[in-house]
């Protein structure tokens, strides 16, 4: 057992629903690490002062959730490649005067798809729906998994075009064709489709036609619980294989834990426990 009681937290607004304290407490238990992990509700105009106050308290790192991921990247003194590409950070680590920003959302998604769902992205045709913060956080790591093709589509096409342009060099490097398409005129079908929109939170319908699904396609919603329910049903009704974002949540947390503690926790076990506790 590590003889410290290091302090971590998740900062967000809202944050009451966050499962991160439970996940990190379980990681700590299973890896024999001694740490405290709290939830911090931060006023919308107080993010930077909250980070500084937390550091002054002795905080060692924090996870950042909506709506502060962009500010978190901006507050850092050092930013990882993947946080730079995303222009957003979900994981901060404090080391002396330095604030290190990383983004583990994308690797969390890719690990859940490849390791937990058993779908190898190499050479696959992928559709990424959305071009907001959630989509920006995952496109770089998706490209690193070397799918053959990624289409990014979004209600506001100009945002998809900007996101794709920012990732064009990485796509070339990994030999992945990366394009945008109009969300109302999508052509082709896909092996993996990933919903990174906030449509369900706003009572919206599924933002794409079912013709995008190849039989047996993996239809992944980055949300979980009730927010993912309509997408799961839609995928199931169209003979796709539905998966919600609970695994991504646990896997992004596992990467953050690794960054902070240097130990990889048993994420698959914790995902199974979390899923069982939510039934
Ligand atoms: P997040 O950090 O969750 O990605 P965001 O940056 O506000 O939040 O992005 C929300 C995403 O959901 C965007 O891609 C948004 O599309 P726009 O760029 O056109 O706004 C998408 N979205 C939200 N409501 C939607 C709806 N009803 N139908 C389709 N897409 C929607």
PDB file of C-alpha atoms and ligand atoms in Angstrom:
ATOM      1  CA  UNK A   1       0.000   0.000   0.000  1.00  0.00           C
ATOM      2  CA  UNK A   2       1.341   3.458  -0.968  1.00  0.00           C
ATOM      3  CA  UNK A   3       1.737   5.393   2.320  1.00  0.00           C
ATOM      4  CA  UNK A   4       0.193   8.631   0.994  1.00  0.00           C
ATOM      5  CA  UNK A   5      -3.342   9.900   0.817  1.00  0.00           C
ATOM      6  CA  UNK A   6      -3.070  11.954  -2.356  1.00  0.00           C
ATOM      7  CA  UNK A   7      -5.999  14.110  -3.377  1.00  0.00           C
ATOM      8  CA  UNK A   8      -7.707  14.060  -6.803  1.00  0.00           C
ATOM      9  CA  UNK A   9     -11.088  15.268  -8.001  1.00  0.00           C
ATOM     10  CA  UNK A  10     -13.441  15.666 -10.928  1.00  0.00           C
ATOM     11  CA  UNK A  11     -14.470  19.236 -11.725  1.00  0.00           C
ATOM     12  CA  UNK A  12     -17.607  19.980 -13.699  1.00  0.00           C
ATOM     13  CA  UNK A  13     -20.963  21.726 -13.846  1.00  0.00           C
ATOM     14  CA  UNK A  14     -23.107  19.714 -13.444  1.00  0.00           C
ATOM     15  CA  UNK A  15     -21.048  17.028 -11.700  1.00  0.00           C
ATOM     16  CA  UNK A  16     -23.499  15.451  -9.249  1.00  0.00           C
ATOM     17  CA  UNK A  17     -24.134  12.499 -11.585  1.00  0.00           C
ATOM     18  CA  UNK A  18     -20.412  11.713 -12.010  1.00  0.00           C
ATOM     19  CA  UNK A  19     -19.362   8.102 -11.544  1.00  0.00           C
ATOM     20  CA  UNK A  20     -15.670   9.019 -11.514  1.00  0.00           C
ATOM     21  CA  UNK A  21     -15.302   9.008  -7.686  1.00  0.00           C
ATOM     22  CA  UNK A  22     -16.681   5.472  -7.546  1.00  0.00           C
ATOM     23  CA  UNK A  23     -14.504   4.305 -10.451  1.00  0.00           C
ATOM     24  CA  UNK A  24     -11.277   5.778  -9.054  1.00  0.00           C
ATOM     25  CA  UNK A  25     -11.999   4.520  -5.537  1.00  0.00           C
ATOM     26  CA  UNK A  26     -12.402   1.033  -6.978  1.00  0.00           C
ATOM     27  CA  UNK A  27      -9.213   1.368  -9.080  1.00  0.00           C
ATOM     28  CA  UNK A  28      -7.340   2.442  -5.944  1.00  0.00           C
ATOM     29  CA  UNK A  29      -8.712  -0.496  -3.938  1.00  0.00           C
ATOM     30  CA  UNK A  30      -7.829  -3.025  -6.630  1.00  0.00           C
ATOM     31  CA  UNK A  31      -4.294  -1.684  -7.177  1.00  0.00           C
ATOM     32  CA  UNK A  32      -3.475  -1.039  -3.492  1.00  0.00           C
ATOM     33  CA  UNK A  33      -3.104   2.721  -4.003  1.00  0.00           C
ATOM     34  CA  UNK A  34      -4.059   5.105  -1.229  1.00  0.00           C
ATOM     35  CA  UNK A  35      -5.814   8.216  -2.528  1.00  0.00           C
ATOM     36  CA  UNK A  36      -8.869  10.408  -2.098  1.00  0.00           C
ATOM     37  CA  UNK A  37     -11.003  11.389  -5.082  1.00  0.00           C
ATOM     38  CA  UNK A  38     -13.752  13.998  -4.715  1.00  0.00           C
ATOM     39  CA  UNK A  39     -16.466  15.661  -6.798  1.00  0.00           C
ATOM     40  CA  UNK A  40     -16.198  19.432  -7.197  1.00  0.00           C
ATOM     41  CA  UNK A  41     -19.062  21.501  -8.574  1.00  0.00           C
ATOM     42  CA  UNK A  42     -17.477  24.599 -10.100  1.00  0.00           C
ATOM     43  CA  UNK A  43     -19.286  27.859 -10.875  1.00  0.00           C
ATOM     44  CA  UNK A  44     -19.214  28.574 -14.596  1.00  0.00           C
ATOM     45  CA  UNK A  45     -16.929  31.600 -14.271  1.00  0.00           C
ATOM     46  CA  UNK A  46     -14.573  30.110 -11.657  1.00  0.00           C
ATOM     47  CA  UNK A  47     -12.669  27.298 -13.334  1.00  0.00           C
ATOM     48  CA  UNK A  48      -9.165  28.776 -13.221  1.00  0.00           C
ATOM     49  CA  UNK A  49      -9.475  29.917  -9.599  1.00  0.00           C
ATOM     50  CA  UNK A  50     -10.902  26.499  -8.661  1.00  0.00           C
ATOM     51  CA  UNK A  51      -7.872  24.759 -10.213  1.00  0.00           C
ATOM     52  CA  UNK A  52      -5.494  27.052  -8.337  1.00  0.00           C
ATOM     53  CA  UNK A  53      -7.365  26.566  -5.045  1.00  0.00           C
ATOM     54  CA  UNK A  54      -7.277  22.799  -5.524  1.00  0.00           C
ATOM     55  CA  UNK A  55      -3.523  22.862  -6.175  1.00  0.00           C
ATOM     56  CA  UNK A  56      -3.033  25.009  -3.053  1.00  0.00           C
ATOM     57  CA  UNK A  57      -4.936  22.343  -1.068  1.00  0.00           C
ATOM     58  CA  UNK A  58      -2.376  19.807  -2.242  1.00  0.00           C
ATOM     59  CA  UNK A  59      -4.410  18.329  -5.114  1.00  0.00           C
ATOM     60  CA  UNK A  60      -2.281  16.100  -7.355  1.00  0.00           C
ATOM     61  CA  UNK A  61      -4.541  16.005 -10.390  1.00  0.00           C
ATOM     62  CA  UNK A  62      -8.077  16.247 -11.628  1.00  0.00           C
ATOM     63  CA  UNK A  63     -10.475  15.076 -14.258  1.00  0.00           C
ATOM     64  CA  UNK A  64     -12.368  17.746 -16.084  1.00  0.00           C
ATOM     65  CA  UNK A  65     -15.846  17.371 -17.461  1.00  0.00           C
ATOM     66  CA  UNK A  66     -18.418  19.544 -19.211  1.00  0.00           C
ATOM     67  CA  UNK A  67     -18.135  22.474 -19.776  1.00  0.00           C
ATOM     68  CA  UNK A  68     -14.530  23.071 -18.720  1.00  0.00           C
ATOM     69  CA  UNK A  69     -12.490  20.812 -21.036  1.00  0.00           C
ATOM     70  CA  UNK A  70     -11.492  23.692 -23.319  1.00  0.00           C
ATOM     71  CA  UNK A  71     -10.497  25.928 -20.404  1.00  0.00           C
ATOM     72  CA  UNK A  72      -8.536  23.031 -18.920  1.00  0.00           C
ATOM     73  CA  UNK A  73      -6.375  22.796 -22.036  1.00  0.00           C
ATOM     74  CA  UNK A  74      -5.835  26.547 -21.935  1.00  0.00           C
ATOM     75  CA  UNK A  75      -4.804  26.651 -18.259  1.00  0.00           C
ATOM     76  CA  UNK A  76      -1.980  24.129 -18.728  1.00  0.00           C
ATOM     77  CA  UNK A  77       1.732  24.889 -18.806  1.00  0.00           C
ATOM     78  CA  UNK A  78       2.380  21.699 -20.814  1.00  0.00           C
ATOM     79  CA  UNK A  79      -0.065  20.018 -23.164  1.00  0.00           C
ATOM     80  CA  UNK A  80       0.121  16.500 -24.628  1.00  0.00           C
ATOM     81  CA  UNK A  81      -0.105  15.950 -28.397  1.00  0.00           C
ATOM     82  CA  UNK A  82      -3.570  14.446 -28.099  1.00  0.00           C
ATOM     83  CA  UNK A  83      -4.888  17.326 -25.953  1.00  0.00           C
ATOM     84  CA  UNK A  84      -3.395  19.797 -28.444  1.00  0.00           C
ATOM     85  CA  UNK A  85      -5.199  18.105 -31.330  1.00  0.00           C
ATOM     86  CA  UNK A  86      -8.453  17.948 -29.379  1.00  0.00           C
ATOM     87  CA  UNK A  87      -7.971  21.512 -28.117  1.00  0.00           C
ATOM     88  CA  UNK A  88      -9.482  20.108 -24.925  1.00  0.00           C
ATOM     89  CA  UNK A  89      -8.308  18.286 -21.812  1.00  0.00           C
ATOM     90  CA  UNK A  90     -10.074  15.882 -19.461  1.00  0.00           C
ATOM     91  CA  UNK A  91      -7.052  15.115 -17.261  1.00  0.00           C
ATOM     92  CA  UNK A  92      -4.738  17.518 -15.430  1.00  0.00           C
ATOM     93  CA  UNK A  93      -1.682  16.493 -13.435  1.00  0.00           C
ATOM     94  CA  UNK A  94       0.045  18.920 -11.090  1.00  0.00           C
ATOM     95  CA  UNK A  95       3.789  18.675 -10.614  1.00  0.00           C
ATOM     96  CA  UNK A  96       5.440  21.527  -8.714  1.00  0.00           C
ATOM     97  CA  UNK A  97       4.533  24.669 -10.626  1.00  0.00           C
ATOM     98  CA  UNK A  98       3.642  22.748 -13.774  1.00  0.00           C
ATOM     99  CA  UNK A  99       0.109  21.937 -14.894  1.00  0.00           C
ATOM    100  CA  UNK A 100       0.185  19.065 -17.379  1.00  0.00           C
ATOM    101  CA  UNK A 101      -2.893  18.655 -19.587  1.00  0.00           C
ATOM    102  CA  UNK A 102      -3.770  15.426 -21.332  1.00  0.00           C
ATOM    103  CA  UNK A 103      -6.850  14.021 -23.002  1.00  0.00           C
ATOM    104  CA  UNK A 104      -7.698  10.369 -22.333  1.00  0.00           C
ATOM    105  CA  UNK A 105     -11.193  10.370 -23.888  1.00  0.00           C
ATOM    106  CA  UNK A 106     -10.052   9.151 -27.298  1.00  0.00           C
ATOM    107  CA  UNK A 107      -7.804   6.377 -26.078  1.00  0.00           C
ATOM    108  CA  UNK A 108     -10.624   5.383 -23.708  1.00  0.00           C
ATOM    109  CA  UNK A 109     -13.006   5.050 -26.649  1.00  0.00           C
ATOM    110  CA  UNK A 110     -10.518   3.125 -28.787  1.00  0.00           C
ATOM    111  CA  UNK A 111      -9.639   0.758 -25.927  1.00  0.00           C
ATOM    112  CA  UNK A 112     -13.306   0.079 -25.253  1.00  0.00           C
ATOM    113  CA  UNK A 113     -13.993  -0.640 -28.924  1.00  0.00           C
ATOM    114  CA  UNK A 114     -10.899  -2.755 -29.555  1.00  0.00           C
ATOM    115  CA  UNK A 115     -10.172  -4.496 -26.259  1.00  0.00           C
ATOM    116  CA  UNK A 116     -13.587  -4.706 -24.626  1.00  0.00           C
ATOM    117  CA  UNK A 117     -15.918  -4.970 -27.625  1.00  0.00           C
ATOM    118  CA  UNK A 118     -13.319  -6.934 -29.631  1.00  0.00           C
ATOM    119  CA  UNK A 119     -13.664  -4.844 -32.808  1.00  0.00           C
ATOM    120  CA  UNK A 120     -10.356  -4.143 -34.541  1.00  0.00           C
ATOM    121  CA  UNK A 121     -10.550  -0.701 -36.170  1.00  0.00           C
ATOM    122  CA  UNK A 122      -7.659  -1.371 -38.558  1.00  0.00           C
ATOM    123  CA  UNK A 123      -8.858  -0.963 -42.151  1.00  0.00           C
ATOM    124  CA  UNK A 124     -12.494  -0.391 -41.106  1.00  0.00           C
ATOM    125  CA  UNK A 125     -14.929   2.213 -42.451  1.00  0.00           C
ATOM    126  CA  UNK A 126     -15.882   4.525 -39.576  1.00  0.00           C
ATOM    127  CA  UNK A 127     -18.571   7.206 -39.339  1.00  0.00           C
ATOM    128  CA  UNK A 128     -18.088   9.811 -36.600  1.00  0.00           C
ATOM    129  CA  UNK A 129     -21.255  11.835 -35.962  1.00  0.00           C
ATOM    130  CA  UNK A 130     -20.678  15.207 -34.305  1.00  0.00           C
ATOM    131  CA  UNK A 131     -17.972  17.843 -34.369  1.00  0.00           C
ATOM    132  CA  UNK A 132     -18.181  19.364 -30.888  1.00  0.00           C
ATOM    133  CA  UNK A 133     -15.889  18.773 -27.930  1.00  0.00           C
ATOM    134  CA  UNK A 134     -16.725  15.069 -27.628  1.00  0.00           C
ATOM    135  CA  UNK A 135     -15.888  14.337 -31.275  1.00  0.00           C
ATOM    136  CA  UNK A 136     -12.746  16.488 -31.188  1.00  0.00           C
ATOM    137  CA  UNK A 137     -11.516  14.517 -28.184  1.00  0.00           C
ATOM    138  CA  UNK A 138     -11.585  11.184 -30.015  1.00  0.00           C
ATOM    139  CA  UNK A 139     -10.662  11.787 -33.654  1.00  0.00           C
ATOM    140  CA  UNK A 140      -6.875  11.740 -33.130  1.00  0.00           C
ATOM    141  CA  UNK A 141      -6.793   8.389 -31.259  1.00  0.00           C
ATOM    142  CA  UNK A 142      -9.300   6.942 -33.761  1.00  0.00           C
ATOM    143  CA  UNK A 143      -6.886   7.815 -36.592  1.00  0.00           C
ATOM    144  CA  UNK A 144      -4.025   6.228 -34.661  1.00  0.00           C
ATOM    145  CA  UNK A 145      -5.960   2.933 -34.749  1.00  0.00           C
ATOM    146  CA  UNK A 146      -5.570   3.133 -38.562  1.00  0.00           C
ATOM    147  CA  UNK A 147      -9.051   2.607 -39.930  1.00  0.00           C
ATOM    148  CA  UNK A 148      -9.164   2.662 -43.728  1.00  0.00           C
ATOM    149  CA  UNK A 149     -11.700   5.474 -43.831  1.00  0.00           C
ATOM    150  CA  UNK A 150     -13.354   7.978 -41.484  1.00  0.00           C
ATOM    151  CA  UNK A 151     -16.278  10.203 -42.482  1.00  0.00           C
ATOM    152  CA  UNK A 152     -17.055  13.001 -40.028  1.00  0.00           C
ATOM    153  CA  UNK A 153     -20.586  14.352 -40.284  1.00  0.00           C
ATOM    154  CA  UNK A 154     -22.278  17.062 -38.266  1.00  0.00           C
ATOM    155  CA  UNK A 155     -25.479  19.103 -38.222  1.00  0.00           C
ATOM    156  CA  UNK A 156     -23.304  22.187 -38.792  1.00  0.00           C
ATOM    157  CA  UNK A 157     -21.042  20.952 -41.577  1.00  0.00           C
ATOM    158  CA  UNK A 158     -18.488  23.776 -41.283  1.00  0.00           C
ATOM    159  CA  UNK A 159     -17.495  22.460 -37.833  1.00  0.00           C
ATOM    160  CA  UNK A 160     -16.851  18.986 -39.287  1.00  0.00           C
ATOM    161  CA  UNK A 161     -14.780  20.531 -42.065  1.00  0.00           C
ATOM    162  CA  UNK A 162     -12.666  22.428 -39.535  1.00  0.00           C
ATOM    163  CA  UNK A 163     -12.170  19.307 -37.394  1.00  0.00           C
ATOM    164  CA  UNK A 164     -11.124  17.250 -40.423  1.00  0.00           C
ATOM    165  CA  UNK A 165      -8.720  19.940 -41.624  1.00  0.00           C
ATOM    166  CA  UNK A 166      -7.031  19.969 -38.209  1.00  0.00           C
ATOM    167  CA  UNK A 167      -6.480  16.202 -38.433  1.00  0.00           C
ATOM    168  CA  UNK A 168      -5.490  15.981 -42.112  1.00  0.00           C
ATOM    169  CA  UNK A 169      -1.768  15.453 -41.477  1.00  0.00           C
ATOM    170  CA  UNK A 170      -2.399  12.726 -38.904  1.00  0.00           C
ATOM    171  CA  UNK A 171      -4.766  10.998 -41.336  1.00  0.00           C
ATOM    172  CA  UNK A 172      -2.110  11.030 -44.060  1.00  0.00           C
ATOM    173  CA  UNK A 173       0.439   9.642 -41.635  1.00  0.00           C
ATOM    174  CA  UNK A 174      -1.833   6.707 -40.807  1.00  0.00           C
ATOM    175  CA  UNK A 175      -2.996   6.141 -44.378  1.00  0.00           C
ATOM    176  CA  UNK A 176      -6.623   6.782 -43.434  1.00  0.00           C
ATOM    177  CA  UNK A 177      -8.977   8.512 -45.833  1.00  0.00           C
ATOM    178  CA  UNK A 178     -10.621  11.314 -43.818  1.00  0.00           C
ATOM    179  CA  UNK A 179     -13.551  13.253 -45.296  1.00  0.00           C
ATOM    180  CA  UNK A 180     -16.706  15.113 -44.282  1.00  0.00           C
ATOM    181  CA  UNK A 181     -20.189  14.509 -45.645  1.00  0.00           C
ATOM    182  CA  UNK A 182     -23.442  16.405 -45.337  1.00  0.00           C
ATOM    183  CA  UNK A 183     -25.461  14.807 -42.515  1.00  0.00           C
ATOM    184  CA  UNK A 184     -28.660  14.859 -44.620  1.00  0.00           C
ATOM    185  CA  UNK A 185     -27.062  13.238 -47.679  1.00  0.00           C
ATOM    186  CA  UNK A 186     -24.780  10.568 -46.265  1.00  0.00           C
ATOM    187  CA  UNK A 187     -23.466   8.099 -48.805  1.00  0.00           C
ATOM    188  CA  UNK A 188     -22.058   4.647 -48.168  1.00  0.00           C
ATOM    189  CA  UNK A 189     -22.302   2.302 -45.238  1.00  0.00           C
ATOM    190  CA  UNK A 190     -19.944   1.799 -42.335  1.00  0.00           C
ATOM    191  CA  UNK A 191     -18.508  -0.946 -40.123  1.00  0.00           C
ATOM    192  CA  UNK A 192     -18.412   1.300 -37.053  1.00  0.00           C
ATOM    193  CA  UNK A 193     -20.565   4.336 -36.391  1.00  0.00           C
ATOM    194  CA  UNK A 194     -19.929   6.530 -33.362  1.00  0.00           C
ATOM    195  CA  UNK A 195     -22.470   9.009 -32.047  1.00  0.00           C
ATOM    196  CA  UNK A 196     -20.620  11.914 -30.439  1.00  0.00           C
ATOM    197  CA  UNK A 197     -23.534  14.357 -30.577  1.00  0.00           C
ATOM    198  CA  UNK A 198     -25.520  15.816 -27.710  1.00  0.00           C
ATOM    199  CA  UNK A 199     -28.720  15.273 -29.718  1.00  0.00           C
ATOM    200  CA  UNK A 200     -30.373  12.939 -27.186  1.00  0.00           C
ATOM    201  CA  UNK A 201     -29.818  15.423 -24.349  1.00  0.00           C
ATOM    202  CA  UNK A 202     -31.807  17.966 -26.305  1.00  0.00           C
ATOM    203  CA  UNK A 203     -34.650  15.585 -27.140  1.00  0.00           C
ATOM    204  CA  UNK A 204     -33.439  15.255 -30.747  1.00  0.00           C
ATOM    205  CA  UNK A 205     -33.927  12.193 -32.928  1.00  0.00           C
ATOM    206  CA  UNK A 206     -31.146   9.911 -34.228  1.00  0.00           C
ATOM    207  CA  UNK A 207     -29.179  12.328 -36.402  1.00  0.00           C
ATOM    208  CA  UNK A 208     -28.427   9.929 -39.316  1.00  0.00           C
ATOM    209  CA  UNK A 209     -30.348   7.523 -41.567  1.00  0.00           C
ATOM    210  CA  UNK A 210     -30.153   3.789 -40.811  1.00  0.00           C
ATOM    211  CA  UNK A 211     -28.729   3.173 -44.306  1.00  0.00           C
ATOM    212  CA  UNK A 212     -25.301   4.070 -42.888  1.00  0.00           C
ATOM    213  CA  UNK A 213     -25.279   0.778 -40.961  1.00  0.00           C
ATOM    214  CA  UNK A 214     -23.744  -2.311 -42.519  1.00  0.00           C
ATOM    215  CA  UNK A 215     -25.321  -5.526 -41.210  1.00  0.00           C
ATOM    216  CA  UNK A 216     -23.615  -6.279 -37.905  1.00  0.00           C
ATOM    217  CA  UNK A 217     -21.993  -2.829 -37.713  1.00  0.00           C
ATOM    218  CA  UNK A 218     -20.876  -1.618 -34.311  1.00  0.00           C
ATOM    219  CA  UNK A 219     -23.148   1.306 -33.387  1.00  0.00           C
ATOM    220  CA  UNK A 220     -21.487   3.136 -30.511  1.00  0.00           C
ATOM    221  CA  UNK A 221     -23.005   5.967 -28.484  1.00  0.00           C
ATOM    222  CA  UNK A 222     -20.528   7.890 -26.354  1.00  0.00           C
ATOM    223  CA  UNK A 223     -23.358   8.529 -23.850  1.00  0.00           C
ATOM    224  CA  UNK A 224     -24.623   5.918 -21.404  1.00  0.00           C
ATOM    225  CA  UNK A 225     -27.773   5.320 -19.365  1.00  0.00           C
ATOM    226  CA  UNK A 226     -31.039   6.965 -20.464  1.00  0.00           C
ATOM    227  CA  UNK A 227     -29.214   9.409 -22.776  1.00  0.00           C
ATOM    228  CA  UNK A 228     -28.043   6.481 -24.921  1.00  0.00           C
ATOM    229  CA  UNK A 229     -31.282   4.462 -24.806  1.00  0.00           C
ATOM    230  CA  UNK A 230     -32.878   5.631 -28.090  1.00  0.00           C
ATOM    231  CA  UNK A 231     -29.655   5.108 -30.024  1.00  0.00           C
ATOM    232  CA  UNK A 232     -29.257   1.594 -28.582  1.00  0.00           C
ATOM    233  CA  UNK A 233     -32.826   0.707 -29.572  1.00  0.00           C
ATOM    234  CA  UNK A 234     -32.378   2.195 -33.064  1.00  0.00           C
ATOM    235  CA  UNK A 235     -29.160   0.207 -33.621  1.00  0.00           C
ATOM    236  CA  UNK A 236     -30.762  -3.001 -32.375  1.00  0.00           C
ATOM    237  CA  UNK A 237     -33.825  -2.516 -34.617  1.00  0.00           C
ATOM    238  CA  UNK A 238     -31.533  -2.176 -37.627  1.00  0.00           C
ATOM    239  CA  UNK A 239     -29.500  -5.331 -36.898  1.00  0.00           C
ATOM    240  CA  UNK A 240     -26.436  -3.451 -35.741  1.00  0.00           C
ATOM    241  CA  UNK A 241     -24.487  -4.241 -32.613  1.00  0.00           C
ATOM    242  CA  UNK A 242     -25.217  -1.478 -30.066  1.00  0.00           C
ATOM    243  CA  UNK A 243     -22.749  -0.338 -27.424  1.00  0.00           C
ATOM    244  CA  UNK A 244     -23.050   2.546 -24.984  1.00  0.00           C
ATOM    245  CA  UNK A 245     -20.253   4.738 -23.640  1.00  0.00           C
ATOM    246  CA  UNK A 246     -19.955   3.214 -20.169  1.00  0.00           C
ATOM    247  CA  UNK A 247     -16.815   1.345 -21.234  1.00  0.00           C
ATOM    248  CA  UNK A 248     -15.315   4.532 -22.623  1.00  0.00           C
ATOM    249  CA  UNK A 249     -16.014   6.217 -19.284  1.00  0.00           C
ATOM    250  CA  UNK A 250     -14.136   3.515 -17.386  1.00  0.00           C
ATOM    251  CA  UNK A 251     -11.294   3.307 -19.927  1.00  0.00           C
ATOM    252  CA  UNK A 252     -10.676   7.071 -19.998  1.00  0.00           C
ATOM    253  CA  UNK A 253     -10.551   6.940 -16.203  1.00  0.00           C
ATOM    254  CA  UNK A 254      -8.085   4.041 -16.354  1.00  0.00           C
ATOM    255  CA  UNK A 255      -5.752   6.106 -18.575  1.00  0.00           C
ATOM    256  CA  UNK A 256      -5.998   9.053 -16.174  1.00  0.00           C
ATOM    257  CA  UNK A 257      -5.216   6.714 -13.255  1.00  0.00           C
ATOM    258  CA  UNK A 258      -2.178   5.446 -15.161  1.00  0.00           C
ATOM    259  CA  UNK A 259      -0.988   9.018 -15.783  1.00  0.00           C
ATOM    260  CA  UNK A 260      -1.356   9.946 -12.099  1.00  0.00           C
ATOM    261  CA  UNK A 261      -0.267   6.742 -10.369  1.00  0.00           C
ATOM    262  CA  UNK A 262       1.888   4.912 -12.935  1.00  0.00           C
ATOM    263  CA  UNK A 263      -0.286   1.809 -12.525  1.00  0.00           C
ATOM    264  CA  UNK A 264      -2.838   0.413 -14.991  1.00  0.00           C
ATOM    265  CA  UNK A 265      -5.999  -0.622 -13.108  1.00  0.00           C
ATOM    266  CA  UNK A 266      -8.132  -3.660 -14.049  1.00  0.00           C
ATOM    267  CA  UNK A 267     -10.649  -1.659 -16.077  1.00  0.00           C
ATOM    268  CA  UNK A 268     -12.624  -4.593 -17.472  1.00  0.00           C
ATOM    269  CA  UNK A 269     -13.431  -5.839 -13.967  1.00  0.00           C
ATOM    270  CA  UNK A 270     -14.477  -2.348 -12.852  1.00  0.00           C
ATOM    271  CA  UNK A 271     -16.630  -1.920 -15.983  1.00  0.00           C
ATOM    272  CA  UNK A 272     -18.429  -5.205 -15.231  1.00  0.00           C
ATOM    273  CA  UNK A 273     -19.026  -4.121 -11.630  1.00  0.00           C
ATOM    274  CA  UNK A 274     -20.254  -0.677 -12.668  1.00  0.00           C
ATOM    275  CA  UNK A 275     -22.631  -2.139 -15.259  1.00  0.00           C
ATOM    276  CA  UNK A 276     -24.017  -4.594 -12.707  1.00  0.00           C
ATOM    277  CA  UNK A 277     -24.534  -1.788 -10.167  1.00  0.00           C
ATOM    278  CA  UNK A 278     -26.574   0.191 -12.695  1.00  0.00           C
ATOM    279  CA  UNK A 279     -29.066  -2.602 -13.464  1.00  0.00           C
TER     280      UNK A 279
HETATM  281  P1  LIG B   1     -19.919  18.094 -26.553  1.00  0.00           P
HETATM  282  O1  LIG B   1     -18.784  18.603 -25.713  1.00  0.00           O
HETATM  283  O2  LIG B   1     -20.840  17.156 -25.834  1.00  0.00           O
HETATM  284  O3  LIG B   1     -19.459  17.572 -27.877  1.00  0.00           O
HETATM  285  P2  LIG B   1     -20.747  20.449 -27.954  1.00  0.00           P
HETATM  286  O4  LIG B   1     -19.341  20.864 -28.160  1.00  0.00           O
HETATM  287  O5  LIG B   1     -21.781  21.478 -27.636  1.00  0.00           O
HETATM  288  O6  LIG B   1     -20.852  19.370 -26.813  1.00  0.00           O
HETATM  289  O7  LIG B   1     -21.212  19.638 -29.272  1.00  0.00           O
HETATM  290  C1  LIG B   1     -22.477  19.072 -29.370  1.00  0.00           C
HETATM  291  C2  LIG B   1     -22.529  18.250 -30.655  1.00  0.00           C
HETATM  292  O8  LIG B   1     -23.828  17.648 -30.760  1.00  0.00           O
HETATM  293  C3  LIG B   1     -22.342  19.063 -31.907  1.00  0.00           C
HETATM  294  O9  LIG B   1     -21.771  18.252 -32.903  1.00  0.00           O
HETATM  295  C4  LIG B   1     -23.794  19.423 -32.249  1.00  0.00           C
HETATM  296  O10 LIG B   1     -24.011  19.791 -33.573  1.00  0.00           O
HETATM  297  P3  LIG B   1     -23.796  21.332 -34.015  1.00  0.00           P
HETATM  298  O11 LIG B   1     -22.317  21.497 -34.190  1.00  0.00           O
HETATM  299  O12 LIG B   1     -24.552  21.465 -35.271  1.00  0.00           O
HETATM  300  O13 LIG B   1     -24.359  22.177 -32.907  1.00  0.00           O
HETATM  301  C5  LIG B   1     -24.444  18.105 -31.953  1.00  0.00           C
HETATM  302  N1  LIG B   1     -25.898  18.233 -31.716  1.00  0.00           N
HETATM  303  C6  LIG B   1     -26.506  18.790 -30.664  1.00  0.00           C
HETATM  304  N2  LIG B   1     -27.856  18.687 -30.775  1.00  0.00           N
HETATM  305  C7  LIG B   1     -28.091  18.041 -31.944  1.00  0.00           C
HETATM  306  C8  LIG B   1     -29.271  17.619 -32.628  1.00  0.00           C
HETATM  307  N3  LIG B   1     -30.485  17.827 -32.109  1.00  0.00           N
HETATM  308  N4  LIG B   1     -29.116  16.972 -33.806  1.00  0.00           N
HETATM  309  C9  LIG B   1     -27.905  16.751 -34.324  1.00  0.00           C
HETATM  310  N5  LIG B   1     -26.740  17.120 -33.723  1.00  0.00           N
HETATM  311  C10 LIG B   1     -26.841  17.753 -32.552  1.00  0.00           C
END
